[in-house]
mmCIF file of C-alpha atoms in Angstrom:
data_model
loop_
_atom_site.group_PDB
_atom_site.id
_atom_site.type_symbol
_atom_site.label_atom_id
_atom_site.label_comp_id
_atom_site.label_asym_id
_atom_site.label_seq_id
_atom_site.Cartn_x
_atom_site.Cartn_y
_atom_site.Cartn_z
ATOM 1 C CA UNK A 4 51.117 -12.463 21.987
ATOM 2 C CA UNK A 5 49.489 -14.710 24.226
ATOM 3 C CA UNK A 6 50.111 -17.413 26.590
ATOM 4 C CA UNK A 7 48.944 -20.833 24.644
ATOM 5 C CA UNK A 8 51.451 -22.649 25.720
ATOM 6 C CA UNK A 9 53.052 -23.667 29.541
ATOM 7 C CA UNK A 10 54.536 -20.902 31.090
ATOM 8 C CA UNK A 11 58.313 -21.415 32.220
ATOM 9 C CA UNK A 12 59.684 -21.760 36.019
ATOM 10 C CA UNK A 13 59.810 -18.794 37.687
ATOM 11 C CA UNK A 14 63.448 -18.256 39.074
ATOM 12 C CA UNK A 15 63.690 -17.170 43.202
ATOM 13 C CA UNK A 16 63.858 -13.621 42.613
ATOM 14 C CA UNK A 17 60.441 -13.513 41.484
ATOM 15 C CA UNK A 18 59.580 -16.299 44.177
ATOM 16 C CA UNK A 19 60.590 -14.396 46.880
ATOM 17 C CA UNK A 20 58.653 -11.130 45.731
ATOM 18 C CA UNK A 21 55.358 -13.001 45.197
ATOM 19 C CA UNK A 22 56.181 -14.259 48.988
ATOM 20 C CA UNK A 23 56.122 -10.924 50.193
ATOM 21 C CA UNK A 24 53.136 -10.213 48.253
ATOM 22 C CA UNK A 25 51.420 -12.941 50.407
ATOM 23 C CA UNK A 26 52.796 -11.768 53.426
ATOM 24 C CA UNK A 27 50.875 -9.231 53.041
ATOM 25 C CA UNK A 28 47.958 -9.785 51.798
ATOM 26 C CA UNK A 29 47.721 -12.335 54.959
ATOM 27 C CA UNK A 30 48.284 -9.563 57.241
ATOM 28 C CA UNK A 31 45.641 -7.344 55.865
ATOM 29 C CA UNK A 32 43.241 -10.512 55.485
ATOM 30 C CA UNK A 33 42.654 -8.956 51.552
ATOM 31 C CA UNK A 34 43.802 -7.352 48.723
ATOM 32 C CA UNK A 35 44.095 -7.774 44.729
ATOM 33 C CA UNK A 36 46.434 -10.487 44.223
ATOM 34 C CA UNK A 37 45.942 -11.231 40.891
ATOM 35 C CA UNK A 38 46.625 -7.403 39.501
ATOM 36 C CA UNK A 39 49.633 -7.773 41.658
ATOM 37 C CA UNK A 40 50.927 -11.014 40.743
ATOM 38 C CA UNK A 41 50.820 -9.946 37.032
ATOM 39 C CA UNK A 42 53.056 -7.098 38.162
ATOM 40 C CA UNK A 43 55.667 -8.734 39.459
ATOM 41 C CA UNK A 44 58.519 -8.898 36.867
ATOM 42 C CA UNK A 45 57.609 -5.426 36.048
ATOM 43 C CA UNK A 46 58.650 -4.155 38.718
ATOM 44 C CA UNK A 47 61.135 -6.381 39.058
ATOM 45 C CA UNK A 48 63.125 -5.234 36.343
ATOM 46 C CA UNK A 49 62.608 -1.543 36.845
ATOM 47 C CA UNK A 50 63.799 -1.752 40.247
ATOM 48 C CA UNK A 51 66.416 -4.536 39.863
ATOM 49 C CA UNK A 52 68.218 -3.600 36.606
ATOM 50 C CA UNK A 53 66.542 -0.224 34.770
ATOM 51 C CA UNK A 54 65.895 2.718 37.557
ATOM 52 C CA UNK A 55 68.537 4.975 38.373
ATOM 53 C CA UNK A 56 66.795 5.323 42.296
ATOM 54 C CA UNK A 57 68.307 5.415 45.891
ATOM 55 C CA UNK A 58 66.091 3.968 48.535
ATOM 56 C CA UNK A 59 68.408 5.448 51.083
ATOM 57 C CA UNK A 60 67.446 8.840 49.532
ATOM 58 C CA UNK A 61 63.579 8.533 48.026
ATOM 59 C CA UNK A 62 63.694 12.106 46.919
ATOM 60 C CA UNK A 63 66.902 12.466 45.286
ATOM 61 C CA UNK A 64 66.633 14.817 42.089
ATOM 62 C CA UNK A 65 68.221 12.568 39.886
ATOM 63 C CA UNK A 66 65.894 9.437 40.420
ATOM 64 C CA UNK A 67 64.085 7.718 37.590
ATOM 65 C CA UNK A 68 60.219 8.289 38.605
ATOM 66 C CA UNK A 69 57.479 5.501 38.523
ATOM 67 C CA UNK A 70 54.056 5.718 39.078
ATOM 68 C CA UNK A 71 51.760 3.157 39.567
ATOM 69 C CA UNK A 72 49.023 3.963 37.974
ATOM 70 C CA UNK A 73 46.931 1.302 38.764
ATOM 71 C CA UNK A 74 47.113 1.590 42.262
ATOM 72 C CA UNK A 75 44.894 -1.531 42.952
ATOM 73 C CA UNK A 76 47.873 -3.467 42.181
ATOM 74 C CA UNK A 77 49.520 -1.648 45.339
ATOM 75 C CA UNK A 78 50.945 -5.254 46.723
ATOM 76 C CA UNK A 79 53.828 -5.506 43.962
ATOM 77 C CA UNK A 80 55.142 -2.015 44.579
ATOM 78 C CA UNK A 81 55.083 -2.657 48.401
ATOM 79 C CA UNK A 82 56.868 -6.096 47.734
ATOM 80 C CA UNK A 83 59.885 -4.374 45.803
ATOM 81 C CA UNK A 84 60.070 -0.947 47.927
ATOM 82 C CA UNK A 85 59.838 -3.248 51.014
ATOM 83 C CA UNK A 86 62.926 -5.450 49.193
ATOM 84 C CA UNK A 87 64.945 -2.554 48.117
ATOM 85 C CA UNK A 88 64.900 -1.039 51.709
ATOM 86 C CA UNK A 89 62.324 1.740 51.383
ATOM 87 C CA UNK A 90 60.513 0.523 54.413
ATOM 88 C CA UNK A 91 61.108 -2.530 56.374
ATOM 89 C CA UNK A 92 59.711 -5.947 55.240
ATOM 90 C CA UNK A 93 57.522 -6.352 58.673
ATOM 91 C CA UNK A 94 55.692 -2.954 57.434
ATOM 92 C CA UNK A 95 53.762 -5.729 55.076
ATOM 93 C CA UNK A 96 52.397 -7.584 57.670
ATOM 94 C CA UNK A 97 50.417 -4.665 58.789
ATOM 95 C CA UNK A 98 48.902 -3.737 55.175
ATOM 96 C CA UNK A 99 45.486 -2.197 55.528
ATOM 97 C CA UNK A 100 45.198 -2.417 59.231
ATOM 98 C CA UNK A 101 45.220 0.766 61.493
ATOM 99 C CA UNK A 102 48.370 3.007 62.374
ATOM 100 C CA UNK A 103 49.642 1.620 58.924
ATOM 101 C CA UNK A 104 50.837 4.224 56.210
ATOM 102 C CA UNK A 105 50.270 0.804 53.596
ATOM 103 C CA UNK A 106 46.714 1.204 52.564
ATOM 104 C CA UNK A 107 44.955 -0.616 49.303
ATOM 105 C CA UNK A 108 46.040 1.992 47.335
ATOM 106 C CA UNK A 109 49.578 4.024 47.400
ATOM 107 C CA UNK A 110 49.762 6.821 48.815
ATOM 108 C CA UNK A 111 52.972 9.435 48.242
ATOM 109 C CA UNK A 112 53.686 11.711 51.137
ATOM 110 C CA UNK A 113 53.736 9.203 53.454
ATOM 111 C CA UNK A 114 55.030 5.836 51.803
ATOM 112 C CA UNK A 115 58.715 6.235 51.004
ATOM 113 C CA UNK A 116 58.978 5.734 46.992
ATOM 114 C CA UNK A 117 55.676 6.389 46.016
ATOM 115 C CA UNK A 118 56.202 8.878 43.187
ATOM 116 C CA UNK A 119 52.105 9.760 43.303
ATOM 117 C CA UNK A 120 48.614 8.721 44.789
ATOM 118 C CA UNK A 121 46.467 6.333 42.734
ATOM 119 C CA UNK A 122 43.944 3.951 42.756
ATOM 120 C CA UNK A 123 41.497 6.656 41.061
ATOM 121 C CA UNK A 124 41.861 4.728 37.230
ATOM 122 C CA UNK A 125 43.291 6.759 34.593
ATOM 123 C CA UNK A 126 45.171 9.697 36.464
ATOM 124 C CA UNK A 127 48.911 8.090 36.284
ATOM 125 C CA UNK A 128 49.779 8.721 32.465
ATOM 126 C CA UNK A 129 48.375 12.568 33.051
ATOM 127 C CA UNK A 130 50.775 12.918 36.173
ATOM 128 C CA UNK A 131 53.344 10.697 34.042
ATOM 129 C CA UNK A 132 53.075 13.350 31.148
ATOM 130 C CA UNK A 133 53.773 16.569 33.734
ATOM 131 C CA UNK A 134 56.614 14.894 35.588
ATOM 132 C CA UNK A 135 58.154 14.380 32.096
ATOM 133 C CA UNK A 136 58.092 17.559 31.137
ATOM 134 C CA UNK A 137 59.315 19.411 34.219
ATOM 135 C CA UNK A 138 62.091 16.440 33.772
ATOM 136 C CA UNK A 139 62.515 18.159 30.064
ATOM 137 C CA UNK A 140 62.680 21.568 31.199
ATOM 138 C CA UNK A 141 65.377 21.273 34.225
ATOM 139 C CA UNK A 142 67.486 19.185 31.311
ATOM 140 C CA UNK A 143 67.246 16.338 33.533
ATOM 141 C CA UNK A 144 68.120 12.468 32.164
ATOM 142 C CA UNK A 145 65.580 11.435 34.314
ATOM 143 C CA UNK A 146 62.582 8.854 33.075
ATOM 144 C CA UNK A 147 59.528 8.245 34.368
ATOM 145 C CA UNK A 148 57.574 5.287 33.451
ATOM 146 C CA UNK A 149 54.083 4.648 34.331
ATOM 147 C CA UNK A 150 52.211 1.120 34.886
ATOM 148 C CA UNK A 151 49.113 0.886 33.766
ATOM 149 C CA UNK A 152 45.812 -1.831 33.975
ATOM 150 C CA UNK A 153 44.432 -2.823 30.809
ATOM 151 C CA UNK A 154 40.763 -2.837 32.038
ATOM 152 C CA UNK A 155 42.440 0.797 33.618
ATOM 153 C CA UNK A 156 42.904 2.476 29.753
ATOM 154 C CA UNK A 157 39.126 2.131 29.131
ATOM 155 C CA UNK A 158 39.400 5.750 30.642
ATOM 156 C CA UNK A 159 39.467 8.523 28.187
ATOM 157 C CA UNK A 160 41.778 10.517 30.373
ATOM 158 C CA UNK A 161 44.674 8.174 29.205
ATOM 159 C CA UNK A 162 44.198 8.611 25.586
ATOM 160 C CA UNK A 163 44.491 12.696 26.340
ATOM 161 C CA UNK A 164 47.340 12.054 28.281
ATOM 162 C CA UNK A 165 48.791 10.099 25.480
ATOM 163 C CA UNK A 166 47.465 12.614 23.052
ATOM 164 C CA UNK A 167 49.849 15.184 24.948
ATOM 165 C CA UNK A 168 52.759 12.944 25.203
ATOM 166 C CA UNK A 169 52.617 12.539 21.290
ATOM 167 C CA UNK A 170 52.592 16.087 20.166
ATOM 168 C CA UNK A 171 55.572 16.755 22.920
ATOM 169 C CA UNK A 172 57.735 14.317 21.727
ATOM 170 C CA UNK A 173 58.108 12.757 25.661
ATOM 171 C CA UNK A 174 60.921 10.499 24.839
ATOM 172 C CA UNK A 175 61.362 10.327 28.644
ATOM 173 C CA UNK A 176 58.062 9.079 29.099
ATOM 174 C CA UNK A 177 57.506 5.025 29.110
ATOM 175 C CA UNK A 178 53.636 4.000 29.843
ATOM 176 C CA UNK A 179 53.641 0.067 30.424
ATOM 177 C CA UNK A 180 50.020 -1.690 29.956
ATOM 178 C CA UNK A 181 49.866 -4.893 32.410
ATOM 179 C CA UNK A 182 47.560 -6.967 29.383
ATOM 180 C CA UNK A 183 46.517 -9.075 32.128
ATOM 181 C CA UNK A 184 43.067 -9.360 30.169
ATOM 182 C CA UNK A 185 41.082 -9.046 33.141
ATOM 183 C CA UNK A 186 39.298 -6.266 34.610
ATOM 184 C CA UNK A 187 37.197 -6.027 38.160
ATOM 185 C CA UNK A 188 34.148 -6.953 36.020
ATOM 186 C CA UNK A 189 35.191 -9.667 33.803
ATOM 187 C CA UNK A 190 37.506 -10.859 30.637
ATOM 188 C CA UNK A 191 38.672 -7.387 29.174
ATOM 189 C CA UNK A 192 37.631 -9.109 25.452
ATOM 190 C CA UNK A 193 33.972 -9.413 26.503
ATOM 191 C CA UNK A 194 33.596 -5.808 29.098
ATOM 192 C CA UNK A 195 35.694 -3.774 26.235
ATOM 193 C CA UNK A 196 37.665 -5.284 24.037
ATOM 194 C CA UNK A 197 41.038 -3.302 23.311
ATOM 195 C CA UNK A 198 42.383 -4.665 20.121
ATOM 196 C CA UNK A 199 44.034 -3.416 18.118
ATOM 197 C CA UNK A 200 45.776 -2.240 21.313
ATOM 198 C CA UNK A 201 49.512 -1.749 19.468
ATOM 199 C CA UNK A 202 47.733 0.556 16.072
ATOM 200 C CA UNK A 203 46.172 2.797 18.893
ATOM 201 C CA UNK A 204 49.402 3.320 21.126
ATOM 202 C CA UNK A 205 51.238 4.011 17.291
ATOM 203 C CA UNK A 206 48.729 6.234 16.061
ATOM 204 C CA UNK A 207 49.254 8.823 19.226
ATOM 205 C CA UNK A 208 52.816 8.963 18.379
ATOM 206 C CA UNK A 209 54.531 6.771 20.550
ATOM 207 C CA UNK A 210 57.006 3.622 19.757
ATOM 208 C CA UNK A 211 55.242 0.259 20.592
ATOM 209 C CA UNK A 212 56.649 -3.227 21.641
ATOM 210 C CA UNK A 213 54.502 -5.859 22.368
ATOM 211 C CA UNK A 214 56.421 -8.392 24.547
ATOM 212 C CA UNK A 215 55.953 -11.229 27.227
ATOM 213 C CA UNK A 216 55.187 -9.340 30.447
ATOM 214 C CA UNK A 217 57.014 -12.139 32.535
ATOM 215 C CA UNK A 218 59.971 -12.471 30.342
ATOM 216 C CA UNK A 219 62.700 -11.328 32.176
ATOM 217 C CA UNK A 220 65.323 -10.396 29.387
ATOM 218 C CA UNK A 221 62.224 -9.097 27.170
ATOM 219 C CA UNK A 222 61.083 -6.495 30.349
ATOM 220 C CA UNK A 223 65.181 -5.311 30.172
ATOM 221 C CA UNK A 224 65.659 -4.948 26.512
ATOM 222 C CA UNK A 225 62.571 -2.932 25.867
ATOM 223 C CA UNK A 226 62.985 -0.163 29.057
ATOM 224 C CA UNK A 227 66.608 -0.287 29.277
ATOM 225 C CA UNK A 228 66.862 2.974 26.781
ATOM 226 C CA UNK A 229 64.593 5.502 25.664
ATOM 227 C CA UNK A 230 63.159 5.473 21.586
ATOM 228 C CA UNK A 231 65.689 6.135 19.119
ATOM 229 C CA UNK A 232 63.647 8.460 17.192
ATOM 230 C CA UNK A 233 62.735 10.639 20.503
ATOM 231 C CA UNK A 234 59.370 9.160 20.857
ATOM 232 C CA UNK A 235 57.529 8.308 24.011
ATOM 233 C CA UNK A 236 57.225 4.300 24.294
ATOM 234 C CA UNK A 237 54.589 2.080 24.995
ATOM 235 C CA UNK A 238 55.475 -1.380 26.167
ATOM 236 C CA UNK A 239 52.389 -3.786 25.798
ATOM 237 C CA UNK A 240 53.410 -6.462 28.438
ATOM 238 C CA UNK A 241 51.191 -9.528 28.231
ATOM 239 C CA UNK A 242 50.802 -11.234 31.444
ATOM 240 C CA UNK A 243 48.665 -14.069 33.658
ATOM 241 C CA UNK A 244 46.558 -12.606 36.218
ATOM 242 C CA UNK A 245 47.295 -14.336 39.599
ATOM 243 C CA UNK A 246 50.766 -15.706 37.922
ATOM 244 C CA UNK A 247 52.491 -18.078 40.304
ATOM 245 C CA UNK A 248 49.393 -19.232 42.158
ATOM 246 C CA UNK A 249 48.132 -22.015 39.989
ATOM 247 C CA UNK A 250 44.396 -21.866 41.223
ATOM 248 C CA UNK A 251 43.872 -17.523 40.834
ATOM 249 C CA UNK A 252 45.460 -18.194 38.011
ATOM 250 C CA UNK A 253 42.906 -15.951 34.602
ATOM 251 C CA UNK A 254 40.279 -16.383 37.255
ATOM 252 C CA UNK A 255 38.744 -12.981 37.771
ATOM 253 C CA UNK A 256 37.310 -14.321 40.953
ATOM 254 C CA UNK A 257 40.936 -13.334 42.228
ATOM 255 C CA UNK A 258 40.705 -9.782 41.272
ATOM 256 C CA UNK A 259 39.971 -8.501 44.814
ATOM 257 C CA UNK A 260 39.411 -10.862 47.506
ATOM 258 C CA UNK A 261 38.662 -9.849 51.675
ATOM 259 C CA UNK A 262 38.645 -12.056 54.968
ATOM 260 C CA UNK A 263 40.957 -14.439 53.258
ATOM 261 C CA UNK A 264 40.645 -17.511 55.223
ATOM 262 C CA UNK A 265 44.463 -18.760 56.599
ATOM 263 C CA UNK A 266 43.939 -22.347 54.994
ATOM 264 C CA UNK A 267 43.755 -19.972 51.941
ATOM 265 C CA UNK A 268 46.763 -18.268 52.339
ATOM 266 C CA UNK A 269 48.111 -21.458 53.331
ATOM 267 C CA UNK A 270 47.558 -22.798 50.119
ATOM 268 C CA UNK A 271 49.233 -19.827 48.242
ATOM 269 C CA UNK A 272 52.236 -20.263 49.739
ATOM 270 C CA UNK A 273 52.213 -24.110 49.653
ATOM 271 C CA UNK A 274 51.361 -23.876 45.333
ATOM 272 C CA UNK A 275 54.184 -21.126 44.851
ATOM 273 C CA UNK A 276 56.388 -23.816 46.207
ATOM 274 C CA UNK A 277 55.469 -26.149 43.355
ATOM 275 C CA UNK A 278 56.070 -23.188 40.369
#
């Protein structure tokens, strides 16, 4: 699945999160927007309409887990913990400066919600895998559902982690891939191309869709239940890198970006108008 044709509107809800995503990345003067942006209904929908989770309580035992494994992409998880009252909003505005506990990557311990530390590529299916587990053995309904890049699964320590989440049978295990088609060094088809990305998920034993990564309805009806047939799932969510700002738009120049210049962010707020 790809995105040939015009994507639709975006509604407010996902306006108002890539807002806070700018707000942000202007107070830190950097960041990866485009990883994030492609993020954004993702989260969205975990957050918003899947997670059993109470921001009033980040460590309650009978929360739904989620690990961001590609912890690059750090400025969509801020936007929704920041939305759903983990921290408050004007925590953003201080990304990456000093004093702040929001640094470019997330860091649990000290951020309320973060399930795990990551930025290091490839760690979050492993961690994913263990937490699912323990979840198994305390006979816990508990999911945990891991988001990963798709430049990130070039790492051989995901396909082990996958490996391991086969043979258990982790039906409480989701891994997302964020098919952005990007990676920090250039188009994901030219650096290391992936296809066929679905066979390879299958053939480690998990249950594979393969939907529109901005679709909101899609996002719901593929991680609102588990696998049928007790299987972990992979959901293969195609996306646009930079997604809602016209101009970063599948340009890999947006992948990381520092001393933003304010006309800049300026003129990300000014095109999200026009989505």
């Amino acid at each position: 699945m790809t995105h040939a044709v015009p994507l639709p509107a975006l509604d407010e809800r996902s306006m108002r999160l890539r807002r806070l995503v700018i707000q942000a990345l202007d107070g830190g003067g950097r960041g990866h927007l485009g990883s994030s942006l492609s993020l954004i209904e993702i989260v969205r929908v975990l957050y918003d309409e899947v997670m059993n989770h109470r921001p009033a309580e980040p460590r309650w035992e009978g929360r739904d887990r989620f690990i961001l494994s590609k912890g690059h992409g750090c400025l969509a998880l801020y936007a929704i913990l920041a939305d759903k009252g983990y921290f408050p909003e004007a925590e953003l505005a201080r990304f990456c400066r000093n004093g702040s506990y929001l640094g470019g990557h997330p860091e649990a311990g000290k951020i309320p919600g973060v399930e795990a530390s990551t930025g290091a590529l490839g760690h979050g299916l492993s961690i994913g895998v263990g937490m699912a587990l323990g979840l198994r053995i305390k006979a816990s309904a508990a999911r945990v559902f891991v988001a990963m890049g798709d430049g990130e699964i070039n790492e051989g320590s995901v396909w082990e982690a996958a490996m391991a989440a086969g043979k258990h049978r982790l039906a409480n295990l989701t891994a997302l891939v964020d098919y952005n088609k990007i990676q920090s060094y250039g188009f994901v088809s030219e650096v290391q191309p992936l296809e066929p990305l679905a066979d390879k998920w299958r053939a480690f034993g998990f249950a594979v869709e393969e939907i529109d990564g901005h679709d909101v309805a899609a996002l719901h009806g593929a991680l609102s239940s588990p696998d049928a047939e007790s299987r972990p799932k992979a959901v293969i969510c195609h996306t646009v890198k930079g997604r809602g700002v016209p101009f970063a738009e599948n340009d890999p120049k947006w992948h990381h970006k520092s001393n933003i210049p304010a006309p800049e962010i300026a003129a990300m707020y000014a095109a999200l108008e026009t989505i």
